[in-house]
Amino acid sequence: MDKTVRFRIRFKDDIADVKVMIFHPMETGYRRDKNSKEIIPKHFIHTVNIAHNGKSIMQVHWSRSVSKNPYLNFRVPNASKGDQLTIAWSDNMEQSGTGTAIIS
Amino acid sequence: MKLTKERRVFLHSALGLISALLIPSKALSRWDNNAYNKVDISESIFSIGVVNPGDLREANDAIDLSLPEIAENGAIVPITVRSRILNTERIFVFAEKNPQPLVSDYVITDGVEPFVASRIKMSETAFVHVIVLARGKFYRTARQVKVTIGGCGEE
């Protein structure tokens, strides 16, 4: 498993409060390199799929306007200890990553 | 005559099948290049399926939108959205003055609460609009954020 996704889950009253950080530059394509003055090409996550025990529960679409190292907080009702959460992201340069966490 | 009628019926059902295949299901929704590349706020609102701006229902009480009044750093503006609208299917976020106003959209199922929090970039002081799609109707709320240092060209 890659290390691009970091989870923090708080589980209470059957609801999992999930905070996720994805390590990614989220370049807008409007910035210039400080030294070479060249435009830094746009590079951003456009899709994130979130699954609960293998079933897709939310699909996220992002633009270049989402901050660097994107943070996402969402809540999963009807969750139980031992349930699995999976985050799968893909970006405009055909790169992708996944992260999995178990609710405890 | 009989043949022609059968043919017509066949063509009719074939067309129905083809259009059913062309309409993407919610679960298979894909990043919409067209919508995300619009440069004007009204154009980008049309691009998500709003046909007439008059159809947008003002929903300040039904959509909780939390944003800072003043963002010193436009590169990191925290945003929290919670929809109280029954059967919320989709949450769209727009930053009106960004080069491409559509910031993000979330396809909500009954497996998650209609709630999302994240951080966005804002190029300058502008209204942030949130549009919720529920049972085929669009609901909107908006809030202004004053940006001290823009977050598109800088780190």
PDB file of C-alpha atoms in Angstrom:
ATOM      1  CA  MET A   1       0.000   0.000   0.000  1.00  0.00           C
ATOM      2  CA  ASP A   2       1.268   3.476  -0.762  1.00  0.00           C
ATOM      3  CA  LYS A   3       1.677   6.226   1.804  1.00  0.00           C
ATOM      4  CA  THR A   4      -0.212   8.976   0.003  1.00  0.00           C
ATOM      5  CA  VAL A   5      -3.315   8.655   2.181  1.00  0.00           C
ATOM      6  CA  ARG A   6      -3.478   9.260   5.925  1.00  0.00           C
ATOM      7  CA  PHE A   7      -6.604   8.579   8.002  1.00  0.00           C
ATOM      8  CA  ARG A   8      -7.963   9.769  11.317  1.00  0.00           C
ATOM      9  CA  ILE A   9     -11.217   8.099  12.303  1.00  0.00           C
ATOM     10  CA  ARG A  10     -13.388   8.828  15.291  1.00  0.00           C
ATOM     11  CA  PHE A  11     -16.078   6.218  15.898  1.00  0.00           C
ATOM     12  CA  LYS A  12     -19.075   7.011  18.076  1.00  0.00           C
ATOM     13  CA  ASP A  13     -22.758   5.988  18.107  1.00  0.00           C
ATOM     14  CA  ASP A  14     -22.469   3.939  14.888  1.00  0.00           C
ATOM     15  CA  ILE A  15     -21.080   6.948  12.998  1.00  0.00           C
ATOM     16  CA  ALA A  16     -17.504   7.020  11.743  1.00  0.00           C
ATOM     17  CA  ASP A  17     -16.176  10.572  11.435  1.00  0.00           C
ATOM     18  CA  VAL A  18     -13.397  10.196   8.881  1.00  0.00           C
ATOM     19  CA  LYS A  19     -10.655  12.740   8.234  1.00  0.00           C
ATOM     20  CA  VAL A  20      -8.362  12.025   5.327  1.00  0.00           C
ATOM     21  CA  MET A  21      -5.250  13.777   4.099  1.00  0.00           C
ATOM     22  CA  ILE A  22      -3.839  12.931   0.666  1.00  0.00           C
ATOM     23  CA  PHE A  23      -0.281  13.959  -0.070  1.00  0.00           C
ATOM     24  CA  HIS A  24      -0.361  15.641  -3.477  1.00  0.00           C
ATOM     25  CA  PRO A  25       1.025  18.930  -4.919  1.00  0.00           C
ATOM     26  CA  MET A  26      -2.327  20.053  -6.465  1.00  0.00           C
ATOM     27  CA  GLU A  27      -0.554  22.374  -8.925  1.00  0.00           C
ATOM     28  CA  THR A  28      -2.861  24.889 -10.621  1.00  0.00           C
ATOM     29  CA  GLY A  29      -0.728  25.354 -13.722  1.00  0.00           C
ATOM     30  CA  TYR A  30      -0.558  29.093 -12.937  1.00  0.00           C
ATOM     31  CA  ARG A  31       2.539  29.015 -10.732  1.00  0.00           C
ATOM     32  CA  ARG A  32       6.074  29.662 -11.925  1.00  0.00           C
ATOM     33  CA  ASP A  33       9.173  27.979 -10.633  1.00  0.00           C
ATOM     34  CA  LYS A  34      11.089  30.470  -8.483  1.00  0.00           C
ATOM     35  CA  ASN A  35      14.443  29.769 -10.165  1.00  0.00           C
ATOM     36  CA  SER A  36      13.764  28.804 -13.762  1.00  0.00           C
ATOM     37  CA  LYS A  37      10.643  31.040 -14.047  1.00  0.00           C
ATOM     38  CA  GLU A  38       9.043  28.222 -16.030  1.00  0.00           C
ATOM     39  CA  ILE A  39       5.322  27.533 -15.559  1.00  0.00           C
ATOM     40  CA  ILE A  40       4.808  24.498 -13.329  1.00  0.00           C
ATOM     41  CA  PRO A  41       2.405  22.205 -15.226  1.00  0.00           C
ATOM     42  CA  LYS A  42      -1.033  21.642 -13.736  1.00  0.00           C
ATOM     43  CA  HIS A  43      -1.126  18.480 -11.680  1.00  0.00           C
ATOM     44  CA  PHE A  44      -4.192  17.730  -9.605  1.00  0.00           C
ATOM     45  CA  ILE A  45      -6.373  14.921  -8.278  1.00  0.00           C
ATOM     46  CA  HIS A  46      -9.647  14.904 -10.203  1.00  0.00           C
ATOM     47  CA  THR A  47     -11.418  11.869  -8.740  1.00  0.00           C
ATOM     48  CA  VAL A  48     -11.562  10.186  -5.346  1.00  0.00           C
ATOM     49  CA  ASN A  49     -13.648   7.079  -4.712  1.00  0.00           C
ATOM     50  CA  ILE A  50     -14.620   6.198  -1.181  1.00  0.00           C
ATOM     51  CA  ALA A  51     -15.807   2.696  -0.318  1.00  0.00           C
ATOM     52  CA  HIS A  52     -17.175   1.165   2.875  1.00  0.00           C
ATOM     53  CA  ASN A  53     -16.609  -2.602   3.042  1.00  0.00           C
ATOM     54  CA  GLY A  54     -16.039  -2.599  -0.715  1.00  0.00           C
ATOM     55  CA  LYS A  55     -19.239  -0.718  -1.593  1.00  0.00           C
ATOM     56  CA  SER A  56     -18.836   2.753  -3.108  1.00  0.00           C
ATOM     57  CA  ILE A  57     -20.421   5.344  -0.792  1.00  0.00           C
ATOM     58  CA  MET A  58     -19.143   8.651  -2.175  1.00  0.00           C
ATOM     59  CA  GLN A  59     -17.442   9.866  -5.298  1.00  0.00           C
ATOM     60  CA  VAL A  60     -15.500  13.108  -5.144  1.00  0.00           C
ATOM     61  CA  HIS A  61     -14.493  15.318  -8.077  1.00  0.00           C
ATOM     62  CA  TRP A  62     -11.908  18.006  -7.495  1.00  0.00           C
ATOM     63  CA  SER A  63     -10.416  20.815  -9.554  1.00  0.00           C
ATOM     64  CA  ARG A  64      -7.123  22.676  -9.354  1.00  0.00           C
ATOM     65  CA  SER A  65      -8.829  24.910  -6.778  1.00  0.00           C
ATOM     66  CA  VAL A  66      -8.541  22.304  -4.033  1.00  0.00           C
ATOM     67  CA  SER A  67      -5.640  23.055  -1.669  1.00  0.00           C
ATOM     68  CA  LYS A  68      -2.290  21.284  -1.732  1.00  0.00           C
ATOM     69  CA  ASN A  69      -2.283  18.002   0.236  1.00  0.00           C
ATOM     70  CA  PRO A  70      -6.095  17.802   0.112  1.00  0.00           C
ATOM     71  CA  TYR A  71      -7.993  17.307   3.320  1.00  0.00           C
ATOM     72  CA  LEU A  72     -11.416  15.699   3.359  1.00  0.00           C
ATOM     73  CA  ASN A  73     -13.786  15.091   6.235  1.00  0.00           C
ATOM     74  CA  PHE A  74     -16.912  12.952   5.821  1.00  0.00           C
ATOM     75  CA  ARG A  75     -19.172  10.820   8.008  1.00  0.00           C
ATOM     76  CA  VAL A  76     -20.236   7.217   7.548  1.00  0.00           C
ATOM     77  CA  PRO A  77     -23.467   6.215   9.306  1.00  0.00           C
ATOM     78  CA  ASN A  78     -24.294   2.577  10.198  1.00  0.00           C
ATOM     79  CA  ALA A  79     -20.633   1.749  10.676  1.00  0.00           C
ATOM     80  CA  SER A  80     -19.248  -0.996  12.921  1.00  0.00           C
ATOM     81  CA  LYS A  81     -15.913  -1.827  14.449  1.00  0.00           C
ATOM     82  CA  GLY A  82     -13.845  -3.847  11.998  1.00  0.00           C
ATOM     83  CA  ASP A  83     -15.412  -2.206   8.934  1.00  0.00           C
ATOM     84  CA  GLN A  84     -13.046  -1.307   6.134  1.00  0.00           C
ATOM     85  CA  LEU A  85     -12.800   2.110   4.487  1.00  0.00           C
ATOM     86  CA  THR A  86     -10.954   2.545   1.201  1.00  0.00           C
ATOM     87  CA  ILE A  87      -9.888   5.748  -0.524  1.00  0.00           C
ATOM     88  CA  ALA A  88      -8.735   5.580  -4.146  1.00  0.00           C
ATOM     89  CA  TRP A  89      -7.576   8.734  -5.939  1.00  0.00           C
ATOM     90  CA  SER A  90      -6.461   9.468  -9.479  1.00  0.00           C
ATOM     91  CA  ASP A  91      -5.009  12.606 -11.053  1.00  0.00           C
ATOM     92  CA  ASN A  92      -4.610  14.282 -14.455  1.00  0.00           C
ATOM     93  CA  MET A  93      -1.130  12.775 -14.949  1.00  0.00           C
ATOM     94  CA  GLU A  94      -2.439   9.215 -14.762  1.00  0.00           C
ATOM     95  CA  GLN A  95      -1.073   8.764 -11.264  1.00  0.00           C
ATOM     96  CA  SER A  96      -3.156   7.148  -8.557  1.00  0.00           C
ATOM     97  CA  GLY A  97      -3.051   5.957  -4.982  1.00  0.00           C
ATOM     98  CA  THR A  98      -5.096   4.095  -2.415  1.00  0.00           C
ATOM     99  CA  GLY A  99      -5.403   3.922   1.323  1.00  0.00           C
ATOM    100  CA  THR A 100      -7.305   1.562   3.588  1.00  0.00           C
ATOM    101  CA  ALA A 101      -8.290   1.863   7.223  1.00  0.00           C
ATOM    102  CA  ILE A 102     -10.184  -0.345   9.643  1.00  0.00           C
ATOM    103  CA  ILE A 103     -12.702   1.270  11.989  1.00  0.00           C
ATOM    104  CA  SER A 104     -11.734   0.561  15.585  1.00  0.00           C
TER     105      SER A 104
ATOM    106  CA  MET B   1     -47.886  -2.000 -43.694  1.00  0.00           C
ATOM    107  CA  LYS B   2     -47.447  -4.591 -40.978  1.00  0.00           C
ATOM    108  CA  LEU B   3     -43.704  -4.680 -41.594  1.00  0.00           C
ATOM    109  CA  THR B   4     -43.399  -0.926 -41.377  1.00  0.00           C
ATOM    110  CA  LYS B   5     -45.178  -0.861 -38.064  1.00  0.00           C
ATOM    111  CA  GLU B   6     -42.997  -3.599 -36.624  1.00  0.00           C
ATOM    112  CA  ARG B   7     -39.954  -1.791 -37.853  1.00  0.00           C
ATOM    113  CA  ARG B   8     -41.107   1.414 -36.236  1.00  0.00           C
ATOM    114  CA  VAL B   9     -41.719  -0.357 -32.938  1.00  0.00           C
ATOM    115  CA  PHE B  10     -38.311  -1.986 -33.163  1.00  0.00           C
ATOM    116  CA  LEU B  11     -36.555   1.312 -33.904  1.00  0.00           C
ATOM    117  CA  HIS B  12     -38.409   2.960 -31.068  1.00  0.00           C
ATOM    118  CA  SER B  13     -37.316   0.411 -28.487  1.00  0.00           C
ATOM    119  CA  ALA B  14     -33.780   0.341 -29.882  1.00  0.00           C
ATOM    120  CA  LEU B  15     -33.530   4.122 -29.483  1.00  0.00           C
ATOM    121  CA  GLY B  16     -34.848   3.832 -25.967  1.00  0.00           C
ATOM    122  CA  LEU B  17     -32.203   1.278 -25.125  1.00  0.00           C
ATOM    123  CA  ILE B  18     -29.412   3.368 -26.634  1.00  0.00           C
ATOM    124  CA  SER B  19     -30.397   6.497 -24.736  1.00  0.00           C
ATOM    125  CA  ALA B  20     -30.671   4.493 -21.516  1.00  0.00           C
ATOM    126  CA  LEU B  21     -27.101   3.347 -22.079  1.00  0.00           C
ATOM    127  CA  LEU B  22     -25.905   6.888 -22.755  1.00  0.00           C
ATOM    128  CA  ILE B  23     -27.287   8.388 -19.555  1.00  0.00           C
ATOM    129  CA  PRO B  24     -24.583   7.813 -16.946  1.00  0.00           C
ATOM    130  CA  SER B  25     -25.739   6.339 -13.676  1.00  0.00           C
ATOM    131  CA  LYS B  26     -24.895   8.186 -10.484  1.00  0.00           C
ATOM    132  CA  ALA B  27     -22.406   5.608  -9.332  1.00  0.00           C
ATOM    133  CA  LEU B  28     -20.427   5.847 -12.565  1.00  0.00           C
ATOM    134  CA  SER B  29     -20.298   9.622 -12.679  1.00  0.00           C
ATOM    135  CA  ARG B  30     -17.020  10.895 -14.123  1.00  0.00           C
ATOM    136  CA  TRP B  31     -14.972  14.071 -13.841  1.00  0.00           C
ATOM    137  CA  ASP B  32     -16.724  16.472 -16.185  1.00  0.00           C
ATOM    138  CA  ASN B  33     -14.063  18.210 -18.264  1.00  0.00           C
ATOM    139  CA  ASN B  34     -16.574  20.636 -19.745  1.00  0.00           C
ATOM    140  CA  ALA B  35     -17.983  21.802 -16.406  1.00  0.00           C
ATOM    141  CA  TYR B  36     -14.583  22.161 -14.761  1.00  0.00           C
ATOM    142  CA  ASN B  37     -13.136  24.238 -17.613  1.00  0.00           C
ATOM    143  CA  LYS B  38     -15.844  26.917 -17.690  1.00  0.00           C
ATOM    144  CA  VAL B  39     -14.398  30.330 -16.844  1.00  0.00           C
ATOM    145  CA  ASP B  40     -17.591  32.212 -16.028  1.00  0.00           C
ATOM    146  CA  ILE B  41     -19.705  31.539 -12.934  1.00  0.00           C
ATOM    147  CA  SER B  42     -23.054  31.485 -14.790  1.00  0.00           C
ATOM    148  CA  GLU B  43     -21.639  29.219 -17.489  1.00  0.00           C
ATOM    149  CA  SER B  44     -20.312  26.821 -14.877  1.00  0.00           C
ATOM    150  CA  ILE B  45     -23.671  26.774 -13.076  1.00  0.00           C
ATOM    151  CA  PHE B  46     -25.399  25.946 -16.391  1.00  0.00           C
ATOM    152  CA  SER B  47     -22.819  23.216 -17.007  1.00  0.00           C
ATOM    153  CA  ILE B  48     -23.946  21.183 -13.987  1.00  0.00           C
ATOM    154  CA  GLY B  49     -27.481  20.934 -15.344  1.00  0.00           C
ATOM    155  CA  VAL B  50     -29.178  24.106 -14.094  1.00  0.00           C
ATOM    156  CA  VAL B  51     -31.266  25.151 -17.114  1.00  0.00           C
ATOM    157  CA  ASN B  52     -32.798  28.340 -15.775  1.00  0.00           C
ATOM    158  CA  PRO B  53     -31.129  30.326 -12.927  1.00  0.00           C
ATOM    159  CA  GLY B  54     -34.649  31.100 -11.702  1.00  0.00           C
ATOM    160  CA  ASP B  55     -34.995  27.390 -10.883  1.00  0.00           C
ATOM    161  CA  LEU B  56     -32.301  27.659  -8.207  1.00  0.00           C
ATOM    162  CA  ARG B  57     -34.044  27.610  -4.846  1.00  0.00           C
ATOM    163  CA  GLU B  58     -32.490  29.805  -2.185  1.00  0.00           C
ATOM    164  CA  ALA B  59     -31.763  27.482   0.728  1.00  0.00           C
ATOM    165  CA  ASN B  60     -29.833  29.451   3.340  1.00  0.00           C
ATOM    166  CA  ASP B  61     -31.673  27.581   6.105  1.00  0.00           C
ATOM    167  CA  ALA B  62     -31.358  24.119   4.583  1.00  0.00           C
ATOM    168  CA  ILE B  63     -27.653  24.215   3.670  1.00  0.00           C
ATOM    169  CA  ASP B  64     -25.150  24.954   6.437  1.00  0.00           C
ATOM    170  CA  LEU B  65     -22.118  26.588   4.833  1.00  0.00           C
ATOM    171  CA  SER B  66     -19.212  27.405   7.068  1.00  0.00           C
ATOM    172  CA  LEU B  67     -16.340  29.564   5.748  1.00  0.00           C
ATOM    173  CA  PRO B  68     -14.053  32.167   7.299  1.00  0.00           C
ATOM    174  CA  GLU B  69     -15.162  35.787   6.829  1.00  0.00           C
ATOM    175  CA  ILE B  70     -11.572  36.746   6.120  1.00  0.00           C
ATOM    176  CA  ALA B  71      -8.993  34.349   4.692  1.00  0.00           C
ATOM    177  CA  GLU B  72      -5.469  35.664   5.095  1.00  0.00           C
ATOM    178  CA  ASN B  73      -4.095  32.938   2.856  1.00  0.00           C
ATOM    179  CA  GLY B  74      -6.200  32.214  -0.220  1.00  0.00           C
ATOM    180  CA  ALA B  75      -4.302  28.961  -0.777  1.00  0.00           C
ATOM    181  CA  ILE B  76      -5.997  27.332   2.217  1.00  0.00           C
ATOM    182  CA  VAL B  77      -9.602  28.318   2.856  1.00  0.00           C
ATOM    183  CA  PRO B  78     -11.433  25.802   5.077  1.00  0.00           C
ATOM    184  CA  ILE B  79     -14.993  25.009   3.989  1.00  0.00           C
ATOM    185  CA  THR B  80     -17.662  22.867   5.632  1.00  0.00           C
ATOM    186  CA  VAL B  81     -20.992  22.030   3.984  1.00  0.00           C
ATOM    187  CA  ARG B  82     -23.912  20.210   5.524  1.00  0.00           C
ATOM    188  CA  SER B  83     -27.155  19.732   3.642  1.00  0.00           C
ATOM    189  CA  ARG B  84     -30.411  19.236   5.553  1.00  0.00           C
ATOM    190  CA  ILE B  85     -32.268  18.625   2.282  1.00  0.00           C
ATOM    191  CA  LEU B  86     -33.843  15.184   2.084  1.00  0.00           C
ATOM    192  CA  ASN B  87     -32.312  12.850  -0.517  1.00  0.00           C
ATOM    193  CA  THR B  88     -29.302  15.033  -1.223  1.00  0.00           C
ATOM    194  CA  GLU B  89     -27.589  13.463  -4.248  1.00  0.00           C
ATOM    195  CA  ARG B  90     -24.914  15.954  -5.095  1.00  0.00           C
ATOM    196  CA  ILE B  91     -23.051  18.868  -3.508  1.00  0.00           C
ATOM    197  CA  PHE B  92     -21.279  21.381  -5.806  1.00  0.00           C
ATOM    198  CA  VAL B  93     -18.860  24.097  -4.637  1.00  0.00           C
ATOM    199  CA  PHE B  94     -18.016  27.196  -6.704  1.00  0.00           C
ATOM    200  CA  ALA B  95     -15.573  30.056  -6.025  1.00  0.00           C
ATOM    201  CA  GLU B  96     -17.043  32.830  -8.150  1.00  0.00           C
ATOM    202  CA  LYS B  97     -13.842  34.684  -9.125  1.00  0.00           C
ATOM    203  CA  ASN B  98     -11.474  31.724  -9.554  1.00  0.00           C
ATOM    204  CA  PRO B  99     -10.123  31.199 -13.101  1.00  0.00           C
ATOM    205  CA  GLN B 100     -12.448  28.160 -13.292  1.00  0.00           C
ATOM    206  CA  PRO B 101     -15.234  28.674 -10.741  1.00  0.00           C
ATOM    207  CA  LEU B 102     -16.299  25.021 -10.228  1.00  0.00           C
ATOM    208  CA  VAL B 103     -14.112  23.836  -7.345  1.00  0.00           C
ATOM    209  CA  SER B 104     -15.478  20.411  -6.479  1.00  0.00           C
ATOM    210  CA  ASP B 105     -18.501  18.153  -6.490  1.00  0.00           C
ATOM    211  CA  TYR B 106     -19.494  15.266  -4.282  1.00  0.00           C
ATOM    212  CA  VAL B 107     -21.757  12.386  -5.308  1.00  0.00           C
ATOM    213  CA  ILE B 108     -23.636  11.485  -2.127  1.00  0.00           C
ATOM    214  CA  THR B 109     -25.244   8.089  -1.502  1.00  0.00           C
ATOM    215  CA  ASP B 110     -27.154   6.874   1.551  1.00  0.00           C
ATOM    216  CA  GLY B 111     -23.842   5.346   2.691  1.00  0.00           C
ATOM    217  CA  VAL B 112     -22.563   8.783   3.792  1.00  0.00           C
ATOM    218  CA  GLU B 113     -24.082  11.775   5.541  1.00  0.00           C
ATOM    219  CA  PRO B 114     -24.705  14.801   3.286  1.00  0.00           C
ATOM    220  CA  PHE B 115     -21.699  16.494   4.878  1.00  0.00           C
ATOM    221  CA  VAL B 116     -18.226  17.366   3.575  1.00  0.00           C
ATOM    222  CA  ALA B 117     -15.375  19.504   4.809  1.00  0.00           C
ATOM    223  CA  SER B 118     -12.221  20.346   2.889  1.00  0.00           C
ATOM    224  CA  ARG B 119      -9.865  23.194   2.012  1.00  0.00           C
ATOM    225  CA  ILE B 120      -9.987  25.228  -1.170  1.00  0.00           C
ATOM    226  CA  LYS B 121      -7.955  27.883  -2.978  1.00  0.00           C
ATOM    227  CA  MET B 122      -9.388  31.313  -3.714  1.00  0.00           C
ATOM    228  CA  SER B 123      -7.701  33.756  -6.083  1.00  0.00           C
ATOM    229  CA  GLU B 124      -9.413  36.847  -4.637  1.00  0.00           C
ATOM    230  CA  THR B 125     -12.296  38.104  -2.489  1.00  0.00           C
ATOM    231  CA  ALA B 126     -15.441  36.465  -3.838  1.00  0.00           C
ATOM    232  CA  PHE B 127     -18.648  34.660  -3.095  1.00  0.00           C
ATOM    233  CA  VAL B 128     -18.470  30.922  -2.561  1.00  0.00           C
ATOM    234  CA  HIS B 129     -21.644  29.266  -3.844  1.00  0.00           C
ATOM    235  CA  VAL B 130     -22.856  25.829  -2.810  1.00  0.00           C
ATOM    236  CA  ILE B 131     -25.486  24.113  -4.940  1.00  0.00           C
ATOM    237  CA  VAL B 132     -27.234  20.962  -3.762  1.00  0.00           C
ATOM    238  CA  LEU B 133     -29.073  18.623  -6.125  1.00  0.00           C
ATOM    239  CA  ALA B 134     -31.894  16.641  -4.527  1.00  0.00           C
ATOM    240  CA  ARG B 135     -34.738  14.819  -6.291  1.00  0.00           C
ATOM    241  CA  GLY B 136     -34.023  16.694  -9.535  1.00  0.00           C
ATOM    242  CA  LYS B 137     -34.136  20.158  -7.941  1.00  0.00           C
ATOM    243  CA  PHE B 138     -31.251  22.568  -7.350  1.00  0.00           C
ATOM    244  CA  TYR B 139     -30.818  24.477  -4.077  1.00  0.00           C
ATOM    245  CA  ARG B 140     -28.294  27.250  -3.486  1.00  0.00           C
ATOM    246  CA  THR B 141     -26.607  29.203  -0.760  1.00  0.00           C
ATOM    247  CA  ALA B 142     -23.628  31.562  -0.904  1.00  0.00           C
ATOM    248  CA  ARG B 143     -21.263  33.400   1.389  1.00  0.00           C
ATOM    249  CA  GLN B 144     -18.545  35.968   0.785  1.00  0.00           C
ATOM    250  CA  VAL B 145     -14.935  35.373   1.774  1.00  0.00           C
ATOM    251  CA  LYS B 146     -12.496  38.299   1.908  1.00  0.00           C
ATOM    252  CA  VAL B 147      -9.119  37.097   0.680  1.00  0.00           C
ATOM    253  CA  THR B 148      -5.981  38.974   1.749  1.00  0.00           C
ATOM    254  CA  ILE B 149      -3.420  37.076  -0.359  1.00  0.00           C
ATOM    255  CA  GLY B 150      -4.703  35.171  -3.397  1.00  0.00           C
ATOM    256  CA  GLY B 151      -4.035  31.455  -3.573  1.00  0.00           C
ATOM    257  CA  CYS B 152      -3.717  30.533  -7.230  1.00  0.00           C
ATOM    258  CA  GLY B 153      -0.347  31.887  -8.316  1.00  0.00           C
ATOM    259  CA  GLU B 154       1.420  31.578  -4.967  1.00  0.00           C
ATOM    260  CA  GLU B 155       2.382  28.599  -2.885  1.00  0.00           C
TER     261      GLU B 155
END
